[in-house]
XYZ file of C-alpha atoms in Angstrom:
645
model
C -49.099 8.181 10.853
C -49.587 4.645 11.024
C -48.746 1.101 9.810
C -48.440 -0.469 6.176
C -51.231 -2.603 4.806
C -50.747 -6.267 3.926
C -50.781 -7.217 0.498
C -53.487 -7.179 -1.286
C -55.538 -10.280 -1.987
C -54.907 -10.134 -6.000
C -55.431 -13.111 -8.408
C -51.994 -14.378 -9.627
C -51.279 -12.801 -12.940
C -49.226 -15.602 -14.585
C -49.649 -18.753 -12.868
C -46.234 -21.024 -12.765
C -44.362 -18.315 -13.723
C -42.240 -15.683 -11.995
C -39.736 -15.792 -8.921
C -40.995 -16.997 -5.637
C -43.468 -14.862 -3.445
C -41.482 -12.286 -1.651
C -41.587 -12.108 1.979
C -42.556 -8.048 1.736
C -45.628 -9.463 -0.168
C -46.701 -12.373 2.163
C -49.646 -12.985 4.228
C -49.736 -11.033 7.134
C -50.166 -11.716 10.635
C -53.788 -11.469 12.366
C -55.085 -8.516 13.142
C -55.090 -7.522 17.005
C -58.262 -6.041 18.803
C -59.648 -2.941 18.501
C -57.625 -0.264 20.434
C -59.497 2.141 23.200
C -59.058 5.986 22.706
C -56.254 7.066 24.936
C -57.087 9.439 27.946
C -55.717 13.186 27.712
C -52.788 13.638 29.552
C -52.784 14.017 33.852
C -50.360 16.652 33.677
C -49.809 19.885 30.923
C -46.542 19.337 28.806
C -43.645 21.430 30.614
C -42.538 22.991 27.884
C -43.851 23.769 24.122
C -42.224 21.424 21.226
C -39.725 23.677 18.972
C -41.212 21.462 16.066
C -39.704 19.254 13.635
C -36.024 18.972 13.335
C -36.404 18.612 9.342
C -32.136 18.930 9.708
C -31.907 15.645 11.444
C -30.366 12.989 9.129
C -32.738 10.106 7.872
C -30.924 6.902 9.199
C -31.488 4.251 6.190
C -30.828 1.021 7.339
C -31.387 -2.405 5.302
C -34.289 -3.234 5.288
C -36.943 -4.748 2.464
C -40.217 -5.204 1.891
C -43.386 -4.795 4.541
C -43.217 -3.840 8.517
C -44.587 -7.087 9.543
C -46.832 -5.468 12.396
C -50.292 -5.228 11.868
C -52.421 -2.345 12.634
C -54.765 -1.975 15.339
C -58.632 -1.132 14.407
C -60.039 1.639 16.077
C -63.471 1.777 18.197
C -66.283 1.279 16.374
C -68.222 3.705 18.180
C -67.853 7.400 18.332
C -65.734 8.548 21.591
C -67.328 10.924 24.402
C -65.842 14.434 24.691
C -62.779 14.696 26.571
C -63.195 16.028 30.053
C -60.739 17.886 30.507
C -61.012 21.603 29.773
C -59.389 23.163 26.381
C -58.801 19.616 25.520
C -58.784 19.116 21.911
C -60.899 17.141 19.362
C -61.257 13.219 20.484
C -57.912 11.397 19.793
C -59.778 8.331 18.508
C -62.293 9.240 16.108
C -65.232 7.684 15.430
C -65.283 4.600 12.892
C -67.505 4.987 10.554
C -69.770 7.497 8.088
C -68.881 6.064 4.933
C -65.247 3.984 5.144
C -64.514 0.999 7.466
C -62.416 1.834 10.303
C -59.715 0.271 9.010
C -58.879 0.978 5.655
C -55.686 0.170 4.091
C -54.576 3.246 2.761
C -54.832 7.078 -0.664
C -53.769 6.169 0.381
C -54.346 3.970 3.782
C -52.309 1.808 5.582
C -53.188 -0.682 9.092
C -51.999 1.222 11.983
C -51.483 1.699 15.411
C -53.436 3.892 17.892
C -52.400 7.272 17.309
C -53.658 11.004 18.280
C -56.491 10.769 16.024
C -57.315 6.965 15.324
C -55.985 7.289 11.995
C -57.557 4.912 9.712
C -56.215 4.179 6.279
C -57.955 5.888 3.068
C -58.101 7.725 -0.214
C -57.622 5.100 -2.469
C -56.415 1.964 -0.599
C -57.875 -1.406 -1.427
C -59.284 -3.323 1.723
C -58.235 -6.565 2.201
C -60.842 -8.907 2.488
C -60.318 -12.665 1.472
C -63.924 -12.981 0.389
C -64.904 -11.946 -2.990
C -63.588 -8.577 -3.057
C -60.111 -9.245 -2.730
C -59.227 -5.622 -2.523
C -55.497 -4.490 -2.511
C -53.895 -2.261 -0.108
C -51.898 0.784 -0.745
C -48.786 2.080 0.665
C -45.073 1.497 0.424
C -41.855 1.702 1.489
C -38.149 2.878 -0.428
C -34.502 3.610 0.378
C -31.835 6.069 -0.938
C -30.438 7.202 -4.402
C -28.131 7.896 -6.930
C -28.606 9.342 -10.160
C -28.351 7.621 -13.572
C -28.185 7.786 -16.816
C -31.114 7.014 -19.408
C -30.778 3.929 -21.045
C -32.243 3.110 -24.732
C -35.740 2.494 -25.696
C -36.023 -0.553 -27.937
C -37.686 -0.289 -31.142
C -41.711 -0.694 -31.454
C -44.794 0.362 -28.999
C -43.497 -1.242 -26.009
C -41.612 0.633 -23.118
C -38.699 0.814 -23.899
C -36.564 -1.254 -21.171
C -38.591 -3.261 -19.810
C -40.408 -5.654 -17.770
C -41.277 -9.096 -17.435
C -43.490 -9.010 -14.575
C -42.267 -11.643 -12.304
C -43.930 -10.601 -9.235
C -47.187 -12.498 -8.270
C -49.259 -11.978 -5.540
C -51.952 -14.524 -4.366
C -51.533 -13.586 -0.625
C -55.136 -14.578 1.491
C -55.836 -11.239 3.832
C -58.100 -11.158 6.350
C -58.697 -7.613 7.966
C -61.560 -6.620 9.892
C -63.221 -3.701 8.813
C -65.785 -2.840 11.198
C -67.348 0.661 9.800
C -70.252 2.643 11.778
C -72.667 4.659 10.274
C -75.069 7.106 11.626
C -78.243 8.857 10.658
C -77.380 12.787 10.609
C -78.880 16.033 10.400
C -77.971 18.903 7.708
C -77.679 22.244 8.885
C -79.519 24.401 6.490
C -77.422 27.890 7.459
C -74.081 28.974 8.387
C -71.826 28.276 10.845
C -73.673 29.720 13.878
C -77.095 28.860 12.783
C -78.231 25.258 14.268
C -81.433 25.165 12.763
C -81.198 21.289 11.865
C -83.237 19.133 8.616
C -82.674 15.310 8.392
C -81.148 14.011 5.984
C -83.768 13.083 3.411
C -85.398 16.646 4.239
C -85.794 19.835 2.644
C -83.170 21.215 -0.101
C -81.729 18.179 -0.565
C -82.374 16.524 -4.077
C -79.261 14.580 -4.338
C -78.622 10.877 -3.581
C -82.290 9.970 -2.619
C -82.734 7.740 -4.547
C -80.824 3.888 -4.707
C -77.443 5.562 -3.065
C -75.367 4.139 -4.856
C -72.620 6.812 -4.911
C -68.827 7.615 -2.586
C -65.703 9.850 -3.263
C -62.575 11.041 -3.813
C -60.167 14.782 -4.555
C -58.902 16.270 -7.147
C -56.276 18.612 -7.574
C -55.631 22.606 -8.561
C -53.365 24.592 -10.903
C -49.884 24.766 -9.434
C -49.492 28.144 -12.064
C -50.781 31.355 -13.236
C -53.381 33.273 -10.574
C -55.169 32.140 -7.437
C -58.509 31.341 -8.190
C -59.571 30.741 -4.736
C -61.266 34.110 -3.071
C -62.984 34.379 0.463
C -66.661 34.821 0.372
C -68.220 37.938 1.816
C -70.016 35.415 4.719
C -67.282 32.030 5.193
C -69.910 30.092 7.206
C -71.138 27.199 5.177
C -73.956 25.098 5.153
C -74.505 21.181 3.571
C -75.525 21.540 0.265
C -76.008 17.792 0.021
C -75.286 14.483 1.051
C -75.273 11.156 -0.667
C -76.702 7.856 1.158
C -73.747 4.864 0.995
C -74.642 2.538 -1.114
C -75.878 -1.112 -0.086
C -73.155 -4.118 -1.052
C -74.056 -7.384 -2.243
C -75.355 -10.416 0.109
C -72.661 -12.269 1.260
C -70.102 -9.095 0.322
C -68.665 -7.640 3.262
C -66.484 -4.270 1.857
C -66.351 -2.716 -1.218
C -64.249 -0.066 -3.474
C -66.172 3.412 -4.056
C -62.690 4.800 -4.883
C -62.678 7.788 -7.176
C -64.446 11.573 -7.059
C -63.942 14.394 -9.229
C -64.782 17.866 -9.532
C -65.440 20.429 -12.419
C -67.209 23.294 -13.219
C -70.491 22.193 -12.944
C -70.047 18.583 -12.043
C -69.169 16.320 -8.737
C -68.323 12.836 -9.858
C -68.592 9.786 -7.611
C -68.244 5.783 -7.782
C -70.364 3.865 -6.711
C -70.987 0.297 -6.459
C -71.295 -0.627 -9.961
C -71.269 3.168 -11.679
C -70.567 6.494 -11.267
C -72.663 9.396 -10.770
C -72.610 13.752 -11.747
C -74.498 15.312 -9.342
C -74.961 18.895 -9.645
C -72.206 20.589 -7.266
C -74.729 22.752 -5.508
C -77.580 21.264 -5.143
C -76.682 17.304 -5.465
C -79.058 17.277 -8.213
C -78.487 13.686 -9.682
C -76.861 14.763 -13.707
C -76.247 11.525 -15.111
C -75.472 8.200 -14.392
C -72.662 5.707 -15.912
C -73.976 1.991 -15.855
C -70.804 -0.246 -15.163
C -70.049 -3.855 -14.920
C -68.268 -4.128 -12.292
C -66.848 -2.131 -8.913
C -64.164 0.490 -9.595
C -60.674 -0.499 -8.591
C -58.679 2.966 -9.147
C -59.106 6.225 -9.894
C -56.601 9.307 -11.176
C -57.820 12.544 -9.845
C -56.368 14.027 -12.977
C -59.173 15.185 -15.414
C -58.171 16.887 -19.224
C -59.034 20.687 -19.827
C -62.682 18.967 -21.743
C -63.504 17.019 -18.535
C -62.548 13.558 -19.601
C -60.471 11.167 -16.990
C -59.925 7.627 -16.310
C -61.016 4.226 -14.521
C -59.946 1.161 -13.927
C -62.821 -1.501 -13.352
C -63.790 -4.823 -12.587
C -65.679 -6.763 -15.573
C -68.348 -7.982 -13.643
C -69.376 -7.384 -10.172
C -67.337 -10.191 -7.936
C -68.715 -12.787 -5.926
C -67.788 -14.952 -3.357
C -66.381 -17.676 -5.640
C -64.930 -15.285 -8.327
C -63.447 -11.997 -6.818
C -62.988 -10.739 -10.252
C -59.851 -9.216 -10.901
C -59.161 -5.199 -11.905
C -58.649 -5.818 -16.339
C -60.930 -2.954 -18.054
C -59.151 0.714 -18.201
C -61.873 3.219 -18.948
C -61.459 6.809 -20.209
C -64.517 8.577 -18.261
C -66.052 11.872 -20.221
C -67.869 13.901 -16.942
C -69.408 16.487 -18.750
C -71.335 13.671 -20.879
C -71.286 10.813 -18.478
C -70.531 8.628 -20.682
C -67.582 6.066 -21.532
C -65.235 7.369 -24.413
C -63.481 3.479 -24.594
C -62.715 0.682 -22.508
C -59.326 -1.553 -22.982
C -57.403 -4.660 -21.503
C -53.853 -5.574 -21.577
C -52.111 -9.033 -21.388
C -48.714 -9.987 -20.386
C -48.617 -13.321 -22.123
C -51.654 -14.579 -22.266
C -52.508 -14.003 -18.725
C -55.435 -10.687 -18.609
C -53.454 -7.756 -16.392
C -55.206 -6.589 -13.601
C -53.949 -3.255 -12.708
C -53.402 -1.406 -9.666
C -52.922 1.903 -10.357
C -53.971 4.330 -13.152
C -53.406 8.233 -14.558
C -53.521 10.316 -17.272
C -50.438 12.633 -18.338
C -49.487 13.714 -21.983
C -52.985 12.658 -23.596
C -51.544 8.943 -22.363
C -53.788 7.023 -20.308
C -51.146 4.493 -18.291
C -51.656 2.001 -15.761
C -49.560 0.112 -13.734
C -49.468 -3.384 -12.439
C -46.678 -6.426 -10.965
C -47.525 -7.595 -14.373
C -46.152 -4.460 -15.930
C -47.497 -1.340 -17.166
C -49.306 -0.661 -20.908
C -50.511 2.392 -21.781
C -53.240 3.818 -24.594
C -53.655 7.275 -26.638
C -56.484 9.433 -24.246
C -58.359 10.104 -27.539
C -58.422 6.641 -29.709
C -57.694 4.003 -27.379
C -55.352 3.040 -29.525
C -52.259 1.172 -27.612
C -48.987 2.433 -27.043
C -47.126 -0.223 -25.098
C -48.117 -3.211 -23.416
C -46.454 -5.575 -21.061
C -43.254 -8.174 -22.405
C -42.526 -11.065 -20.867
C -38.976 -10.833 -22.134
C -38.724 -7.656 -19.825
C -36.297 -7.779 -16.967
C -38.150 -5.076 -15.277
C -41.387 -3.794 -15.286
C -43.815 -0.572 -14.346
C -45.272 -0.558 -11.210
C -46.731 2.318 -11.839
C -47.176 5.704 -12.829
C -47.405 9.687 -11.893
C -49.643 11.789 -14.244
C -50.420 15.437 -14.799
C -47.917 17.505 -16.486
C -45.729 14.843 -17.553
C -45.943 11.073 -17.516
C -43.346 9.248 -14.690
C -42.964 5.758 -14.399
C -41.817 3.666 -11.289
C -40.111 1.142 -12.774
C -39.214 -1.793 -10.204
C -36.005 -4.145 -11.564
C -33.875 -6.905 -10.467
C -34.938 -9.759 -8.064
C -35.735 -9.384 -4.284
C -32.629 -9.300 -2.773
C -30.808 -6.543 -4.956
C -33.864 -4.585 -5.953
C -33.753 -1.559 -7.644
C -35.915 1.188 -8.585
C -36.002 3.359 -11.993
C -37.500 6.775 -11.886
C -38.385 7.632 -15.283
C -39.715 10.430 -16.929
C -40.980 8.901 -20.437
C -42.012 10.131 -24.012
C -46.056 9.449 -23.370
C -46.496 8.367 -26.820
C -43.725 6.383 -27.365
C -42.494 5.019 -23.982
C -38.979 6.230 -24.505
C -37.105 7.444 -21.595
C -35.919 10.925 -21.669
C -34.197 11.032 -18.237
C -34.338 8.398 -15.400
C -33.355 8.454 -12.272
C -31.971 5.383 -10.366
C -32.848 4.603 -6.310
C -30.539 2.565 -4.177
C -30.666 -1.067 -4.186
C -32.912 -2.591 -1.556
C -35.486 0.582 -1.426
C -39.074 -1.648 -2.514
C -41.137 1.376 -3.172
C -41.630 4.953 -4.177
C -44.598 7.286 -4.698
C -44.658 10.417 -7.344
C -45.674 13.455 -5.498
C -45.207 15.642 -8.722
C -44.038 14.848 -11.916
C -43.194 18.514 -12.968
C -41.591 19.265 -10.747
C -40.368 15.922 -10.067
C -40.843 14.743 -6.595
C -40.457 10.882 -5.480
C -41.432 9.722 -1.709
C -39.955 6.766 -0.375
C -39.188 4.722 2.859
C -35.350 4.682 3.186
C -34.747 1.657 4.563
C -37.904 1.399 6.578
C -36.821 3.844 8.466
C -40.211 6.007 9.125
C -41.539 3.397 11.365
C -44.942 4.135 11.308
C -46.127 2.958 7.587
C -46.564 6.356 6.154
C -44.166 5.269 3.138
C -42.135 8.133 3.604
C -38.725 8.866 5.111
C -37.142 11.080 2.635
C -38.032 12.898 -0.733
C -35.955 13.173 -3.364
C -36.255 16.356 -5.611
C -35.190 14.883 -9.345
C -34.187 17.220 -12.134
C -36.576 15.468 -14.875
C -34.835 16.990 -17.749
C -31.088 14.812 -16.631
C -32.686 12.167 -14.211
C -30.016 13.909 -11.515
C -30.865 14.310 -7.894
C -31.187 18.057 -7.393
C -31.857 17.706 -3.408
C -32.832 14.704 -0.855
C -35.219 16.158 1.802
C -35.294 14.312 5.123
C -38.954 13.945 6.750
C -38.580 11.660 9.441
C -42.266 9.683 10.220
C -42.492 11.110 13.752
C -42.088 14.654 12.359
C -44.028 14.717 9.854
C -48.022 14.122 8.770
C -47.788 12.911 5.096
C -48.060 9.640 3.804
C -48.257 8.233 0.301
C -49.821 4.504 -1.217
C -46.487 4.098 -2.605
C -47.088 -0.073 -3.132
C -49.778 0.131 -5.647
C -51.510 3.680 -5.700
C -48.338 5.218 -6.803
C -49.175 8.880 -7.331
C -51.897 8.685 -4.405
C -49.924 11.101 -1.402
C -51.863 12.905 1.430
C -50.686 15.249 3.943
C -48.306 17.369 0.780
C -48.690 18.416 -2.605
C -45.719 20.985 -4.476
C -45.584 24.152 -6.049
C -43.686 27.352 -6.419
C -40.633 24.746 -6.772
C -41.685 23.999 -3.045
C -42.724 21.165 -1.178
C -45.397 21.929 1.459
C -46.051 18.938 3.785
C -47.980 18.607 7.314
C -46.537 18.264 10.413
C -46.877 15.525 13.130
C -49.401 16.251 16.242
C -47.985 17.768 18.810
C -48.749 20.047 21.988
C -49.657 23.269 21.678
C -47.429 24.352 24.801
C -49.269 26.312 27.664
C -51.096 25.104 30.467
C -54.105 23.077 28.397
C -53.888 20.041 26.950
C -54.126 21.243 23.556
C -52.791 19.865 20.094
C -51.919 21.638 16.775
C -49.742 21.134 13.711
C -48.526 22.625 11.172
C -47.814 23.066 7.184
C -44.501 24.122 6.599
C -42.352 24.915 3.318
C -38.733 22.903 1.641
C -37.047 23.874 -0.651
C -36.727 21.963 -3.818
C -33.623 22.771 -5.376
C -31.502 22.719 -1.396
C -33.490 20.486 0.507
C -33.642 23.325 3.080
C -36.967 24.121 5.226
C -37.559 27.944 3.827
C -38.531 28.778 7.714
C -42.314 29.379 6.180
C -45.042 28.001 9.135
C -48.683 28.142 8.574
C -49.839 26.850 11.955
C -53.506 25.142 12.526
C -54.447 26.367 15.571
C -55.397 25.415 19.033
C -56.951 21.673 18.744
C -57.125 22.224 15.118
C -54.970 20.079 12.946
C -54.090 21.318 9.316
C -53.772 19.095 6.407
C -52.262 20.803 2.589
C -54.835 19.632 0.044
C -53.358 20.878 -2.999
C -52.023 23.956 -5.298
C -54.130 27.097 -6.423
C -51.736 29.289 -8.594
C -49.260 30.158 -5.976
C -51.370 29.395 -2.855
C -51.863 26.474 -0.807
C -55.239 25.243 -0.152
C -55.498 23.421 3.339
C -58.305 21.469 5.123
C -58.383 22.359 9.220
C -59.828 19.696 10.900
C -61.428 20.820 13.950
C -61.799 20.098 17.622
C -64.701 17.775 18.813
C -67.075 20.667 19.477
C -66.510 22.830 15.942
C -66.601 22.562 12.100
C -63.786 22.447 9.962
C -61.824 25.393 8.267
C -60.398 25.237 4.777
C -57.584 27.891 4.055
C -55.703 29.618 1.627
C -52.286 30.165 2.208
C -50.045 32.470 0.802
C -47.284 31.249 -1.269
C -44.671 33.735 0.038
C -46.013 35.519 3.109
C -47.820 32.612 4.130
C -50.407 34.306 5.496
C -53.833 32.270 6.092
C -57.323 33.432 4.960
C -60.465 31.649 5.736
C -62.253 30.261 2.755
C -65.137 28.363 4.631
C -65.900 27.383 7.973
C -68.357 24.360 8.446
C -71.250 24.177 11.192
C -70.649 23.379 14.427
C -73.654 21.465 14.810
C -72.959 18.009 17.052
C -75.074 16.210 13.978
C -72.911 17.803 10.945
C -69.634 17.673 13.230
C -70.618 13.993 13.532
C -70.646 13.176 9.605
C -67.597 15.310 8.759
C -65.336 13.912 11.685
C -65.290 10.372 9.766
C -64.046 11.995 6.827
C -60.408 11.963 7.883
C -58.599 14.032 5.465
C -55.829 10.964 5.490
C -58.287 8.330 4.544
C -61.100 9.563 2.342
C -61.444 11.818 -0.618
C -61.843 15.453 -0.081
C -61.933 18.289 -2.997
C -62.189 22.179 -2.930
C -63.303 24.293 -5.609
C -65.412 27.584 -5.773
C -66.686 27.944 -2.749
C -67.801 24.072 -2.440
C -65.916 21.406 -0.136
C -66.950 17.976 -0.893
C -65.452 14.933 1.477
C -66.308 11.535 0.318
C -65.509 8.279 1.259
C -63.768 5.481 -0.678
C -65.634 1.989 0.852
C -68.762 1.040 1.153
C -69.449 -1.604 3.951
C -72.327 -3.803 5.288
C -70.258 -3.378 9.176
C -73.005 -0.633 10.506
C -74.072 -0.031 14.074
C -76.669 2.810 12.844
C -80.167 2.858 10.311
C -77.680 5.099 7.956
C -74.932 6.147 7.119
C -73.599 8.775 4.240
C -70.945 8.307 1.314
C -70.612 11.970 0.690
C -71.247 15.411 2.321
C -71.113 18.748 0.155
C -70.541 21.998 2.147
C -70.758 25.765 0.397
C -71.111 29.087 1.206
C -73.212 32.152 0.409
């Protein structure tokens, strides 16, 4: 895992008003040079890991706001092969195919060379100081102690509430430097290197302006597995999408946002969003917008519709534009169903965040949080400047969670509250210990908060510690330690709040990747693993699914009881996606991706911790979330579709 973002490069919401800038949101230092992939080992490891000591006690310490250390960009090239034999895939991977190499992160934070050349993702903001002005994700919290609810005040408003006080106006200047590549599809399974180009053959989709990216979505976490292994689990590209060209004198852009249904895969683009046809890319319809697409919930209703939050226009380098329009998104229609703005005075709020739970459509900003019936548009709170506190954000799907952030800098506090999502009250909240800045929602039913205890992970994932929350009584049922150089999962806890890779929760379970390690033996071999805790003790259940030699395993979500994971492979195969069992744990292959060196090329960029990647009926689609003019190559791709049969 790697380092947190600087700020984001956001217009100030309320000029002359609020508390001072806070140091955790001030301009960062410079970024340092690109780092060089690291060299496998000289000698084997002596003696296999014995894996993460999940019983080792987190060690808060006082600590607020942003690790000041930048992160290091890695190589803009691809790497060569390791030499050395059984070595695993390349431990700097190369930048490029779709997101800059260093993307602030779904989640995506700077960092600092690691095993794989992480670079930040799903649904961070880059943070350019031109005209995009995008924000970056991820975030940092401390401890907690359980609280009672307080009362809502009468009228549409939240009901405690927040005058948002917090302004940010930091200039950030990161280099992104992104390559791209041109790439050939296979056209068979997973042994079969028969090879057509990328405009060639079966593909219909995105041949036209490319002006498309991507993002996942999530599964049931009840009822049956859907999820069955094919009778052949070799797959072949179905399609791929061309990345779309940004504006003259624009360097990086949000493409944040992808979703999948039955017959539909959703993407952002530049200025719109398109449904291609989830086998054959077949172009369905595409939404016109104004402007670039700031967030995205992954959430979508049982009739398809989900929601957007947008620029007005389309920035430029002497008005950024800032994030104000909040658009439900209908993707069996492709069409708009309403678009809406909120103001906290009489300053526009442009939000961060955004998500759909309870037929509520809420978004969160510094300014506050305001939130809209999914049918009418019709509001249901709004920002007060009276408030003491105010929303950050919010968690969606099965119920509606707000992280409510209270009290100035130096005795900050954090409400976890599970609301009424059509009237804002609070039915149970939870309170964090003073000084922790920020906290993600891994699940709202069950309810699941990640946070940075005292900046104690140390490497910018935004997670120390999780904190299983009884959401009927706002107590603590269980604190879970997950120590950063333990575990794989990180979460955009400063302004994507509900945006976590790496984990997801089910079964009353929280299943969450393991750090990198070596695989023990006499190669030089790396592996990982998903393993299972306990929500109601805190306790690892002593369930293991392990990756595999040079594979490294990644949970992508819930189906029914299962857990679907995404293997990402050594340099010299395709990637696995897996069901595991629930109880037994046992892993069956769902797909298995060509091992082609021109499709191995494309899908190593998509790094499950920085771009979008979805799995549903037999289809895999990976997708990135920035387009870029940075590009070594004649093209590069925004998404890649792989099925079977």
């Amino acid at each position: 895992m790697s380092q947190p973002p600087p700020p984001p490069n956001q217009p100030p919401q309320q000029p002359g008003f609020g508390p001072p800038q806070e140091p955790s949101e001030a301009q960062p230092p410079a970024p340092s040079a690109p780092a060089t992939p690291p060299t496998p080992p000289a000698q084997p490891p002596q003696q296999p890991p014995a894996g993460p000591d999940v019983n080792k006690a987190p060690q808060p310490q006082p600590g607020y706001g942003y690790p000041q250390a930048p992160g290091t960009p890695p190589p803009a090239a691809p790497p060569t092969p390791p030499q050395g034999p059984g070595y695993g895939y390349p431990q700097q991977p190369p930048a490029g195919y779709g997101y800059p190499a260093q993307q602030p992160g779904p989640y995506g934070q700077p960092q600092q060379p690691g095993p794989y050349g992480q670079q930040p993702g799903p649904y961070g903001q880059p943070q350019q100081p031109g005209p995009y002005g995008q924000q970056p994700p991820y975030g940092y919290a401390q401890p907690t102690v359980p609280m009672q609810a307080q009362p809502g005040q009468p009228g549409g408003g939240r009901k405690i509430n927040a005058q948002v006080a917090i302004i940010v106006s930091a200039v950030v200047a990161i280099a992104l430097i992104v390559g791209g590549g041109v790439w050939y599809a296979n056209s068979s399974g997973k042994d079969d290197d028969k090879q057509t180009t990328a405009e060639g053959g079966d593909t219909k989709g995105g041949e036209g302006d490319g002006k498309e990216g991507g993002s996942g979505d999530g599964g049931a976490t009840t009822g049956e597995a859907k999820e069955k292994a094919p009778a052949a689990t070799g797959s072949k590209v179905l399609f791929q999408v061309p990345s779309p060209k940004v504006p003259k004198g624009v360097t990086t852009i949000s493409i944040a946002g992808s979703w999948l249904t039955d017959s539909v895969y959703a993407k952002s683009g530049l200025s719109e969003i398109t449904g291609y046809d989830r086998k054959t890319g077949t172009k369905k319809w595409t939404l016109d917008l104004p402007g670039p697409v700031c967030a995205a919930t992954p959430h979508i209703t049982e009739d398809d519709k989900t929601a957007i939050v947008h620029k007005p226009a389309m920035p430029s380098k002497t008005d950024p534009q800032a994030c104000t329009e909040v658009a439900v998104i209908d993707l069996a229609a492709g069409s708009k169903v309403w678009t809406k703005t909120a103001k906290s005075g009489t300053m526009p709020v442009s939000f961060n965040n955004v998500t759909i739970g309870g037929g509520t459509v809420a978004a969160g900003s510094t300014s506050g949080g305001a939130a809209w019936d999914l049918a009418t548009g019709d509001e249901r709170w709004a920002p007060k400047t009276s408030d003491s506190c105010y929303d950050a954000g919010y968690g969606g799907g099965a119920k509606l969670v707000a992280v409510r952030k209270c009290g100035s800098y130096d005795q900050r506090q954090l409400h976890i509250q599970n609301v009424d999502p059509k009237s804002g009250d609070i039915l149970a909240e939870y309170k964090m210990d003073e000084g922790i800045e920020y906290a993600a929602v891994v699940s709202t039913d069950p309810l699941v908060v990640a946070a940075d205890v005292g900046d104690s992970a140390g490497d910018g994932s935004g997670i120390s510690d999780f904190f299983s929350i009884d959401n009927k009584t706002g107590k603590l049922r269980a604190r879970l330690s997950a120590p950063g150089d333990e575990f794989a999962a990180r979460c955009d806890a400063i302004y994507k709040v509900e945006n976590c890779t790496g984990v997801t929760v089910g079964n009353d379970r929280l299943y969450i990747a393991t750090e990198e390690h070596d695989s023990g033996g006499d190669s030089y071999s790396q592996t990982n693993e998903v393993v299972a805790f306990d929500l109601a003790t805190g306790k690892q259940t002593g369930q293991r699914a392990d990756a595999g030699e040079n594979y490294e395993i990644f949970p992508l979500r819930m189906d029914g009881p299962n857990v679907i994971a995404y293997k990402r492979p050594p340099y010299d195969k395709g990637g696995q996606v897996v069901s595991i069992d629930g109880e037994s744990f046992k892993e069956t292959v769902l797909m298995e991706n060509p091992s082609t060196e021109a499709v191995r090329d494309v899908e190593s960029r998509m790094s499950p911790d920085y771009s979008e990647i979805q799995f549903g009926q037999g289809g895999l689609y990976m997708s990135s979330v920035y387009a870029s003019d940075f590009t070594s190559r004649e093209k590069e791709y925004s998404v890649i579709a792989f099925g079977t049969g």
